[in-house]
mmCIF file of C-alpha atoms in Angstrom:
data_model
loop_
_atom_site.group_PDB
_atom_site.id
_atom_site.type_symbol
_atom_site.label_atom_id
_atom_site.label_comp_id
_atom_site.label_asym_id
_atom_site.label_seq_id
_atom_site.Cartn_x
_atom_site.Cartn_y
_atom_site.Cartn_z
ATOM 1 C CA MET A 21 77.365 106.152 105.372
ATOM 2 C CA SER A 22 74.922 106.203 108.280
ATOM 3 C CA SER A 23 73.199 103.468 110.236
ATOM 4 C CA ASP A 24 69.865 104.550 108.755
ATOM 5 C CA THR A 25 70.651 103.704 105.127
ATOM 6 C CA ALA A 26 69.558 100.066 105.203
ATOM 7 C CA GLY A 27 66.142 99.514 103.641
ATOM 8 C CA SER A 28 63.632 96.812 104.356
ATOM 9 C CA GLY A 29 62.169 96.104 100.909
ATOM 10 C CA PRO A 30 62.734 92.954 98.848
ATOM 11 C CA ASP A 31 65.746 94.479 97.089
ATOM 12 C CA ALA A 32 67.348 95.964 100.218
ATOM 13 C CA GLN A 33 71.018 95.231 100.786
ATOM 14 C CA PRO A 34 73.148 94.997 103.938
ATOM 15 C CA SER A 35 74.436 98.420 104.934
ATOM 16 C CA PRO A 36 77.964 98.671 106.384
ATOM 17 C CA PHE A 37 78.631 101.686 108.590
ATOM 18 C CA ARG A 38 81.469 102.745 110.878
ATOM 19 C CA GLY A 39 79.491 104.405 113.668
ATOM 20 C CA ARG A 40 80.274 103.118 117.151
ATOM 21 C CA GLY A 41 81.439 99.768 115.801
ATOM 22 C CA ILE A 42 80.754 96.885 118.155
ATOM 23 C CA LEU A 43 78.973 99.248 120.544
ATOM 24 C CA GLU A 44 76.176 99.434 117.969
ATOM 25 C CA ILE A 45 75.143 96.098 119.508
ATOM 26 C CA PRO A 46 73.049 97.157 122.536
ATOM 27 C CA SER A 47 74.337 96.329 126.040
ATOM 28 C CA ILE A 48 77.875 95.352 124.998
ATOM 29 C CA ARG A 49 80.458 97.213 127.103
ATOM 30 C CA LEU A 50 84.223 97.452 126.833
ATOM 31 C CA GLY A 51 87.218 99.020 128.498
ATOM 32 C CA HIS A 52 90.920 99.417 127.775
ATOM 33 C CA ALA A 53 94.226 99.773 129.577
ATOM 34 C CA GLY A 54 97.828 99.918 128.476
ATOM 35 C CA GLU A 55 100.743 102.163 127.688
ATOM 36 C CA LEU A 56 101.670 104.053 124.526
ATOM 37 C CA THR A 57 105.208 105.329 125.135
ATOM 38 C CA ASP A 58 108.594 104.972 123.510
ATOM 39 C CA ALA A 59 109.480 102.425 126.205
ATOM 40 C CA ARG A 60 106.341 100.284 126.175
ATOM 41 C CA LEU A 61 103.641 99.765 123.559
ATOM 42 C CA THR A 62 101.088 97.208 124.682
ATOM 43 C CA GLY A 63 97.614 96.984 126.148
ATOM 44 C CA ILE A 64 94.502 94.985 126.951
ATOM 45 C CA THR A 65 90.807 95.260 126.110
ATOM 46 C CA THR A 66 87.967 93.742 128.125
ATOM 47 C CA VAL A 67 84.613 93.191 126.398
ATOM 48 C CA LEU A 68 81.532 92.437 128.512
ATOM 49 C CA PRO A 69 78.660 90.692 126.710
ATOM 50 C CA PRO A 70 75.189 91.203 128.194
ATOM 51 C CA SER A 71 73.943 88.479 130.526
ATOM 52 C CA GLY A 72 72.503 85.508 128.667
ATOM 53 C CA SER A 73 74.552 86.010 125.509
ATOM 54 C CA THR A 74 75.637 82.991 123.500
ATOM 55 C CA ILE A 75 79.389 82.751 122.891
ATOM 56 C CA GLY A 76 81.479 80.951 120.280
ATOM 57 C CA VAL A 77 85.046 80.890 118.971
ATOM 58 C CA ASP A 78 86.996 79.697 115.954
ATOM 59 C CA VAL A 79 90.821 79.484 115.886
ATOM 60 C CA ARG A 80 92.523 79.303 112.483
ATOM 61 C CA GLY A 81 96.068 80.557 112.932
ATOM 62 C CA GLY A 82 99.036 78.242 113.413
ATOM 63 C CA GLY A 83 100.430 80.021 116.482
ATOM 64 C CA PRO A 84 97.540 80.941 118.804
ATOM 65 C CA ALA A 85 97.905 82.287 122.343
ATOM 66 C CA THR A 86 94.506 81.643 123.914
ATOM 67 C CA ARG A 87 92.769 80.916 127.204
ATOM 68 C CA GLU A 88 89.505 79.069 127.993
ATOM 69 C CA THR A 89 88.428 78.636 124.385
ATOM 70 C CA ASP A 90 87.362 75.023 124.979
ATOM 71 C CA VAL A 91 84.727 76.022 127.526
ATOM 72 C CA ILE A 92 82.771 77.987 124.906
ATOM 73 C CA ALA A 93 82.840 75.299 122.217
ATOM 74 C CA PRO A 94 79.488 73.793 121.150
ATOM 75 C CA GLY A 95 78.687 70.775 123.285
ATOM 76 C CA THR A 96 79.981 72.232 126.542
ATOM 77 C CA HIS A 97 77.640 73.365 129.313
ATOM 78 C CA SER A 98 76.914 76.527 127.307
ATOM 79 C CA TYR A 99 77.112 78.947 130.222
ATOM 80 C CA GLY A 100 78.706 81.474 127.904
ATOM 81 C CA ALA A 101 81.299 83.951 129.129
ATOM 82 C CA ASP A 102 81.412 86.807 131.619
ATOM 83 C CA ALA A 103 83.980 88.676 129.532
ATOM 84 C CA ILE A 104 86.121 88.216 126.443
ATOM 85 C CA VAL A 105 89.628 89.646 126.495
ATOM 86 C CA LEU A 106 91.875 90.765 123.661
ATOM 87 C CA THR A 107 95.403 91.451 124.879
ATOM 88 C CA GLY A 108 98.947 92.145 123.838
ATOM 89 C CA GLY A 109 101.957 90.352 125.258
ATOM 90 C CA SER A 110 101.632 86.964 123.568
ATOM 91 C CA ALA A 111 101.320 84.112 126.086
ATOM 92 C CA PHE A 112 102.669 86.400 128.822
ATOM 93 C CA GLY A 113 99.748 88.754 128.224
ATOM 94 C CA LEU A 114 97.279 86.006 129.078
ATOM 95 C CA GLY A 115 98.488 86.387 132.662
ATOM 96 C CA ALA A 116 96.814 89.797 132.761
ATOM 97 C CA VAL A 117 93.457 88.019 132.513
ATOM 98 C CA THR A 118 93.766 87.152 136.213
ATOM 99 C CA GLY A 119 93.118 90.826 136.909
ATOM 100 C CA VAL A 120 89.970 90.618 134.814
ATOM 101 C CA VAL A 121 88.785 87.491 136.629
ATOM 102 C CA ASP A 122 89.431 88.955 140.093
ATOM 103 C CA THR A 123 87.604 92.177 139.238
ATOM 104 C CA LEU A 124 84.572 90.333 137.888
ATOM 105 C CA ALA A 125 84.493 88.085 140.953
ATOM 106 C CA GLU A 126 84.541 91.128 143.229
ATOM 107 C CA ALA A 127 81.571 92.451 141.266
ATOM 108 C CA GLY A 128 79.720 89.143 141.733
ATOM 109 C CA LEU A 129 79.848 88.219 138.057
ATOM 110 C CA GLY A 130 80.562 84.613 137.215
ATOM 111 C CA PHE A 131 79.364 81.032 137.180
ATOM 112 C CA PRO A 132 77.910 80.098 140.595
ATOM 113 C CA ALA A 133 80.491 77.919 142.373
ATOM 114 C CA PRO A 134 78.794 74.622 143.271
ATOM 115 C CA GLY A 135 78.443 74.212 147.032
ATOM 116 C CA LEU A 136 79.946 77.601 147.846
ATOM 117 C CA ALA A 137 77.278 80.098 148.777
ATOM 118 C CA GLY A 138 77.868 83.517 147.272
ATOM 119 C CA ALA A 139 81.013 82.457 145.361
ATOM 120 C CA VAL A 140 81.295 82.848 141.589
ATOM 121 C CA ILE A 141 83.814 81.697 139.003
ATOM 122 C CA PRO A 142 84.160 84.203 136.154
ATOM 123 C CA LEU A 143 84.665 82.552 132.768
ATOM 124 C CA VAL A 144 86.897 84.730 130.616
ATOM 125 C CA PRO A 145 88.052 83.411 127.230
ATOM 126 C CA ALA A 146 90.966 85.412 125.853
ATOM 127 C CA ALA A 147 93.405 85.689 122.969
ATOM 128 C CA ALA A 148 96.689 87.549 122.635
ATOM 129 C CA ILE A 149 98.695 89.186 119.879
ATOM 130 C CA TYR A 150 102.489 89.253 119.771
ATOM 131 C CA ASP A 151 103.713 92.779 120.493
ATOM 132 C CA LEU A 152 106.620 92.040 122.820
ATOM 133 C CA GLY A 153 109.612 94.344 122.531
ATOM 134 C CA ARG A 154 107.893 97.013 120.460
ATOM 135 C CA GLY A 155 108.934 99.780 122.818
ATOM 136 C CA ASP A 156 112.469 99.663 124.186
ATOM 137 C CA GLY A 157 112.917 96.014 123.260
ATOM 138 C CA SER A 158 112.075 94.587 126.680
ATOM 139 C CA VAL A 159 109.531 91.916 127.557
ATOM 140 C CA ALA A 160 106.784 94.061 129.083
ATOM 141 C CA PRO A 161 103.356 92.457 128.531
ATOM 142 C CA PRO A 162 100.097 93.746 129.990
ATOM 143 C CA ARG A 163 99.909 93.140 133.732
ATOM 144 C CA PRO A 164 97.070 91.891 135.969
ATOM 145 C CA ASN A 165 96.508 95.403 137.331
ATOM 146 C CA GLU A 166 95.945 96.587 133.750
ATOM 147 C CA GLY A 167 93.480 93.755 133.215
ATOM 148 C CA ALA A 168 91.661 94.983 136.311
ATOM 149 C CA GLN A 169 91.791 98.581 135.066
ATOM 150 C CA ALA A 170 90.304 97.639 131.683
ATOM 151 C CA THR A 171 87.544 95.669 133.403
ATOM 152 C CA HIS A 172 86.657 98.466 135.815
ATOM 153 C CA ALA A 173 86.403 100.748 132.789
ATOM 154 C CA ALA A 174 84.090 98.278 131.037
ATOM 155 C CA LEU A 175 81.916 97.851 134.133
ATOM 156 C CA SER A 176 81.504 101.625 134.339
ATOM 157 C CA GLY A 177 79.788 101.614 130.946
ATOM 158 C CA ARG A 178 81.363 104.960 130.095
ATOM 159 C CA ILE A 179 83.991 103.852 127.558
ATOM 160 C CA ASP A 180 83.152 104.434 123.903
ATOM 161 C CA GLU A 181 86.577 104.055 122.281
ATOM 162 C CA VAL A 182 86.434 101.210 119.785
ATOM 163 C CA ARG A 183 89.284 102.158 117.482
ATOM 164 C CA GLY A 184 92.790 103.538 117.348
ATOM 165 C CA SER A 185 95.966 102.909 119.321
ATOM 166 C CA VAL A 186 94.126 101.836 122.451
ATOM 167 C CA GLY A 187 93.922 98.658 124.490
ATOM 168 C CA ALA A 188 95.011 95.519 122.691
ATOM 169 C CA GLY A 189 95.784 97.549 119.560
ATOM 170 C CA ILE A 190 98.467 99.821 121.055
ATOM 171 C CA GLY A 191 101.475 97.838 119.870
ATOM 172 C CA ALA A 192 99.939 96.226 116.786
ATOM 173 C CA ARG A 193 101.776 96.104 113.451
ATOM 174 C CA SER A 194 101.130 94.402 110.134
ATOM 175 C CA GLY A 195 102.813 93.568 106.853
ATOM 176 C CA PHE A 196 105.993 92.000 108.207
ATOM 177 C CA GLN A 197 106.343 94.876 110.718
ATOM 178 C CA THR A 198 106.104 97.580 108.013
ATOM 179 C CA LEU A 199 102.871 99.334 109.080
ATOM 180 C CA ARG A 200 101.284 100.241 112.415
ATOM 181 C CA GLY A 201 98.041 98.413 113.107
ATOM 182 C CA GLY A 202 95.649 99.066 115.939
ATOM 183 C CA LEU A 203 92.154 98.425 117.228
ATOM 184 C CA GLY A 204 89.334 98.759 114.708
ATOM 185 C CA SER A 205 85.579 98.293 114.636
ATOM 186 C CA PHE A 206 82.822 98.332 112.017
ATOM 187 C CA ALA A 207 79.150 97.368 111.825
ATOM 188 C CA VAL A 208 76.673 96.104 109.233
ATOM 189 C CA ARG A 209 72.898 96.551 109.368
ATOM 190 C CA LEU A 210 70.902 93.833 107.601
ATOM 191 C CA PRO A 211 67.599 94.543 105.814
ATOM 192 C CA SER A 212 65.813 92.716 108.645
ATOM 193 C CA GLY A 213 67.161 95.233 111.146
ATOM 194 C CA THR A 214 69.637 92.793 112.659
ATOM 195 C CA THR A 215 73.039 94.333 113.384
ATOM 196 C CA VAL A 216 76.390 92.562 113.079
ATOM 197 C CA ALA A 217 79.653 94.185 114.183
ATOM 198 C CA ALA A 218 83.345 93.391 114.575
ATOM 199 C CA LEU A 219 86.126 94.520 116.893
ATOM 200 C CA VAL A 220 89.692 93.586 115.908
ATOM 201 C CA ALA A 221 93.271 93.951 117.051
ATOM 202 C CA ALA A 222 94.975 93.982 113.649
ATOM 203 C CA ASN A 223 98.521 92.650 113.981
ATOM 204 C CA SER A 224 98.901 90.357 110.982
ATOM 205 C CA LEU A 225 102.009 88.878 109.423
ATOM 206 C CA GLY A 226 100.452 89.578 106.036
ATOM 207 C CA THR A 227 99.964 92.979 104.478
ATOM 208 C CA ILE A 228 96.787 94.952 103.804
ATOM 209 C CA GLY A 229 98.484 96.269 100.643
ATOM 210 C CA THR A 230 98.865 94.720 97.212
ATOM 211 C CA PRO A 231 102.243 94.460 95.448
ATOM 212 C CA SER A 232 101.317 97.624 93.526
ATOM 213 C CA GLY A 233 100.830 99.557 96.770
ATOM 214 C CA GLY A 234 97.011 99.599 96.827
ATOM 215 C CA LEU A 235 94.567 97.803 99.135
ATOM 216 C CA TRP A 236 93.398 94.218 98.892
ATOM 217 C CA LEU A 237 90.031 95.542 100.060
ATOM 218 C CA GLU A 238 89.471 97.902 97.128
ATOM 219 C CA PRO A 239 86.891 95.549 95.496
ATOM 220 C CA LEU A 240 84.874 95.391 98.734
ATOM 221 C CA LEU A 241 84.971 99.164 99.155
ATOM 222 C CA ARG A 242 83.690 99.617 95.610
ATOM 223 C CA SER A 243 80.983 96.990 96.030
ATOM 224 C CA ILE A 244 79.460 98.808 99.010
ATOM 225 C CA GLY A 245 79.566 102.146 97.244
ATOM 226 C CA LEU A 246 82.414 103.843 99.075
ATOM 227 C CA ASP A 247 84.019 106.343 96.705
ATOM 228 C CA LEU A 248 87.306 106.947 98.536
ATOM 229 C CA PRO A 249 90.647 108.308 97.315
ATOM 230 C CA THR A 250 93.017 105.731 95.888
ATOM 231 C CA VAL A 251 95.631 104.357 98.232
ATOM 232 C CA GLN A 252 99.148 104.319 96.827
ATOM 233 C CA GLY A 253 102.538 103.683 98.330
ATOM 234 C CA LEU A 254 101.811 101.046 100.943
ATOM 235 C CA PRO A 255 105.017 99.224 101.956
ATOM 236 C CA ALA A 256 105.761 96.141 99.923
ATOM 237 C CA ALA A 257 106.500 92.918 101.742
ATOM 238 C CA PRO A 258 110.260 92.536 102.247
ATOM 239 C CA PRO A 259 112.195 89.731 100.563
ATOM 240 C CA ALA A 260 111.411 86.327 102.012
ATOM 241 C CA ASP A 261 114.896 85.875 103.479
ATOM 242 C CA SER A 262 114.593 89.117 105.499
ATOM 243 C CA ARG A 263 111.086 88.789 106.845
ATOM 244 C CA THR A 264 110.534 88.916 110.576
ATOM 245 C CA ALA A 265 108.436 85.962 111.617
ATOM 246 C CA ALA A 266 106.450 84.822 114.649
ATOM 247 C CA LYS A 267 105.484 88.325 115.785
ATOM 248 C CA ASN A 268 101.895 88.519 114.705
ATOM 249 C CA THR A 269 98.213 87.497 115.019
ATOM 250 C CA THR A 270 94.829 88.978 114.202
ATOM 251 C CA ILE A 271 92.317 88.551 117.036
ATOM 252 C CA ALA A 272 88.725 89.670 116.844
ATOM 253 C CA ILE A 273 85.209 89.559 118.224
ATOM 254 C CA VAL A 274 82.156 89.512 115.974
ATOM 255 C CA ALA A 275 78.813 90.218 117.599
ATOM 256 C CA THR A 276 75.148 90.344 116.660
ATOM 257 C CA ASP A 277 71.907 91.216 118.391
ATOM 258 C CA ALA A 278 70.263 88.124 116.866
ATOM 259 C CA ARG A 279 69.354 85.107 118.977
ATOM 260 C CA LEU A 280 71.683 82.265 117.980
ATOM 261 C CA ASP A 281 72.505 78.943 119.607
ATOM 262 C CA PRO A 282 76.129 78.011 120.423
ATOM 263 C CA ALA A 283 76.662 76.183 117.125
ATOM 264 C CA GLN A 284 75.267 79.100 115.113
ATOM 265 C CA THR A 285 77.368 81.607 117.048
ATOM 266 C CA THR A 286 80.454 79.510 116.399
ATOM 267 C CA ARG A 287 79.537 79.327 112.710
ATOM 268 C CA MET A 288 79.311 83.135 112.641
ATOM 269 C CA ALA A 289 82.812 83.341 114.137
ATOM 270 C CA ALA A 290 84.113 80.762 111.661
ATOM 271 C CA GLY A 291 82.606 82.560 108.690
ATOM 272 C CA ALA A 292 84.110 85.857 109.828
ATOM 273 C CA HIS A 293 87.595 84.470 109.155
ATOM 274 C CA ALA A 294 86.888 85.079 105.466
ATOM 275 C CA GLY A 295 87.049 88.745 106.372
ATOM 276 C CA ILE A 296 90.653 88.341 107.486
ATOM 277 C CA SER A 297 91.570 86.478 104.295
ATOM 278 C CA ARG A 298 90.025 89.205 102.156
ATOM 279 C CA ALA A 299 91.748 92.100 103.962
ATOM 280 C CA VAL A 300 95.167 90.565 104.624
ATOM 281 C CA GLN A 301 97.455 88.417 102.480
ATOM 282 C CA PRO A 302 98.812 86.026 103.458
ATOM 283 C CA SER A 303 96.517 85.213 106.375
ATOM 284 C CA HIS A 304 96.192 82.355 108.871
ATOM 285 C CA THR A 305 99.868 81.512 108.620
ATOM 286 C CA LEU A 306 101.938 79.404 110.992
ATOM 287 C CA PHE A 307 103.150 82.670 112.510
ATOM 288 C CA ASP A 308 99.639 84.039 113.142
ATOM 289 C CA GLY A 309 97.306 82.950 115.926
ATOM 290 C CA ASP A 310 94.205 84.212 114.142
ATOM 291 C CA THR A 311 91.256 83.803 116.528
ATOM 292 C CA VAL A 312 87.684 85.083 116.221
ATOM 293 C CA PHE A 313 85.183 85.055 119.096
ATOM 294 C CA GLY A 314 81.436 85.313 118.520
ATOM 295 C CA ILE A 315 78.766 86.971 120.671
ATOM 296 C CA ALA A 316 75.009 86.683 120.052
ATOM 297 C CA THR A 317 73.088 88.817 122.533
ATOM 298 C CA GLY A 318 69.691 87.353 121.655
ATOM 299 C CA ALA A 319 67.756 90.621 121.591
ATOM 300 C CA ASP A 320 66.196 89.823 118.177
ATOM 301 C CA GLU A 321 64.606 86.494 117.287
ATOM 302 C CA LEU A 322 65.295 84.782 113.980
ATOM 303 C CA PRO A 323 62.312 84.331 111.634
ATOM 304 C CA THR A 324 60.024 81.457 112.610
ATOM 305 C CA ASP A 325 59.953 80.119 109.059
ATOM 306 C CA ARG A 326 62.828 77.663 108.681
ATOM 307 C CA ASP A 327 63.898 78.776 105.201
ATOM 308 C CA ALA A 328 63.754 82.431 106.189
ATOM 309 C CA ALA A 329 65.774 81.699 109.331
ATOM 310 C CA THR A 330 68.409 79.895 107.256
ATOM 311 C CA ARG A 331 68.685 82.836 104.872
ATOM 312 C CA GLU A 332 69.081 85.206 107.810
ATOM 313 C CA LEU A 333 71.856 83.028 109.274
ATOM 314 C CA VAL A 334 73.679 83.105 105.947
ATOM 315 C CA MET A 335 73.389 86.899 105.848
ATOM 316 C CA ILE A 336 74.600 87.235 109.437
ATOM 317 C CA THR A 337 77.695 85.167 108.695
ATOM 318 C CA ALA A 338 78.426 87.087 105.481
ATOM 319 C CA ALA A 339 77.962 90.367 107.339
ATOM 320 C CA ALA A 340 80.383 89.216 110.037
ATOM 321 C CA ALA A 341 83.047 88.691 107.357
ATOM 322 C CA ASP A 342 82.374 92.117 105.834
ATOM 323 C CA ALA A 343 82.431 93.807 109.236
ATOM 324 C CA LEU A 344 85.728 92.151 110.112
ATOM 325 C CA SER A 345 87.346 93.113 106.782
ATOM 326 C CA LEU A 346 86.319 96.725 107.287
ATOM 327 C CA ALA A 347 87.333 96.672 110.964
ATOM 328 C CA ILE A 348 90.854 95.621 109.932
ATOM 329 C CA LEU A 349 91.027 98.573 107.576
ATOM 330 C CA ASP A 350 89.582 100.790 110.322
ATOM 331 C CA ALA A 351 92.313 99.626 112.706
ATOM 332 C CA HIS A 352 94.997 100.802 110.309
ATOM 333 C CA ALA A 353 93.222 104.027 109.399
ATOM 334 C CA SER A 354 92.824 104.888 113.105
ATOM 335 C CA ALA A 355 96.348 104.081 114.301
ATOM 336 C CA THR A 356 98.095 106.935 116.084
ATOM 337 C CA PRO A 357 101.322 108.229 114.469
ATOM 338 C CA VAL A 358 104.234 108.376 116.906
ATOM 339 C CA ASP A 359 107.529 110.235 117.035
ATOM 340 C CA SER A 360 109.951 108.933 114.418
ATOM 341 C CA ALA A 361 112.586 108.640 117.142
ATOM 342 C CA TRP A 362 110.569 105.773 118.636
ATOM 343 C CA GLY A 363 111.669 103.518 115.779
ATOM 344 C CA GLN A 364 108.123 102.517 114.842
ATOM 345 C CA PRO A 365 106.796 101.925 111.307
ATOM 346 C CA PRO A 366 104.492 104.492 109.679
ATOM 347 C CA THR A 367 100.714 104.589 109.926
ATOM 348 C CA LEU A 368 98.253 104.424 107.051
ATOM 349 C CA SER A 369 97.347 108.059 107.745
ATOM 350 C CA GLU A 370 100.947 109.097 107.089
ATOM 351 C CA ILE A 371 101.104 107.163 103.819
ATOM 352 C CA ALA A 372 97.603 107.912 102.505
ATOM 353 C CA PRO A 373 96.278 110.989 104.354
ATOM 354 C CA ASP A 374 93.451 111.746 101.901
ATOM 355 C CA PHE A 375 92.124 108.190 102.072
ATOM 356 C CA THR A 376 92.258 107.957 105.854
ATOM 357 C CA SER A 377 90.715 111.393 106.318
ATOM 358 C CA GLU A 378 87.666 110.433 104.251
ATOM 359 C CA PHE A 379 87.469 106.919 105.672
ATOM 360 C CA ASN A 380 87.581 108.201 109.245
ATOM 361 C CA ALA A 381 84.806 110.662 108.434
ATOM 362 C CA LEU A 382 82.372 107.873 107.499
#
């Protein structure tokens, strides 16, 4: 399905497409760092919104690891953010954000420090997944130098990787540690021409598979006209008394090129959580820190008519949920298989090769 399939007539429907994922939103940049080895599986992703973007966030999980989310809530000074970071390492991984902040400050990007000529204070909201110990069992979260590396990569504007076992998705798992997750991204084009996209580090406690071994997302895939091979054989959730808890979290960014105010951007992020609930069950548990950031770049104005603008806002929020659902599936379909000696769970491509081959070709 291509980015050119969305029509503009009265009966036109939103058109989901894989494409370049969140990079389909003009001027967004990102970079990654991390390590994918048998000793250490973790990483960090820096996302740079274009100057003047509106930022929002909505936290739903019971065990979040976050930084500077209050400063982007509606009712604050609404400066926005100089970067948004998705990282591994749980609360330890948030320490890597200092490398992001220092790199941005060196580049002169940040909130002007009052009374200090030439000084800036980069504002960098962040969220972390739990991936500690997924290599050799040691506590080895992303480090500040890796935060700096990811940010230098983003500033270069040359990085186009939005999916797979990269950055914050390197050590991701889902389904009570039974399936490798990863980083995923998907976009939706609305009939108006507005684009909405999601980037996710999929590391949920819940499973993307039904008890029968299929996908919870099968109804969505059918509804958007994707005729893909049936998925069978996904791992079932283990018995309740043997489940590994507190090692999870789905963190994401949803972005649009529409012009939204802080409250509307936050509403887009809040509505996108439905995309997690649809793709993963259970979701938003006490052992997940599910967090969704929102970015509105403001390149496209909403309709001037109030009713038309309201309808467009509803469609943007619904598209954010669809994009996030599909990005979660993309994260699993793109995960890199590793040597069985590493002691890691299988990937979706190893369980359902026909499905992932066709999905990845979209």
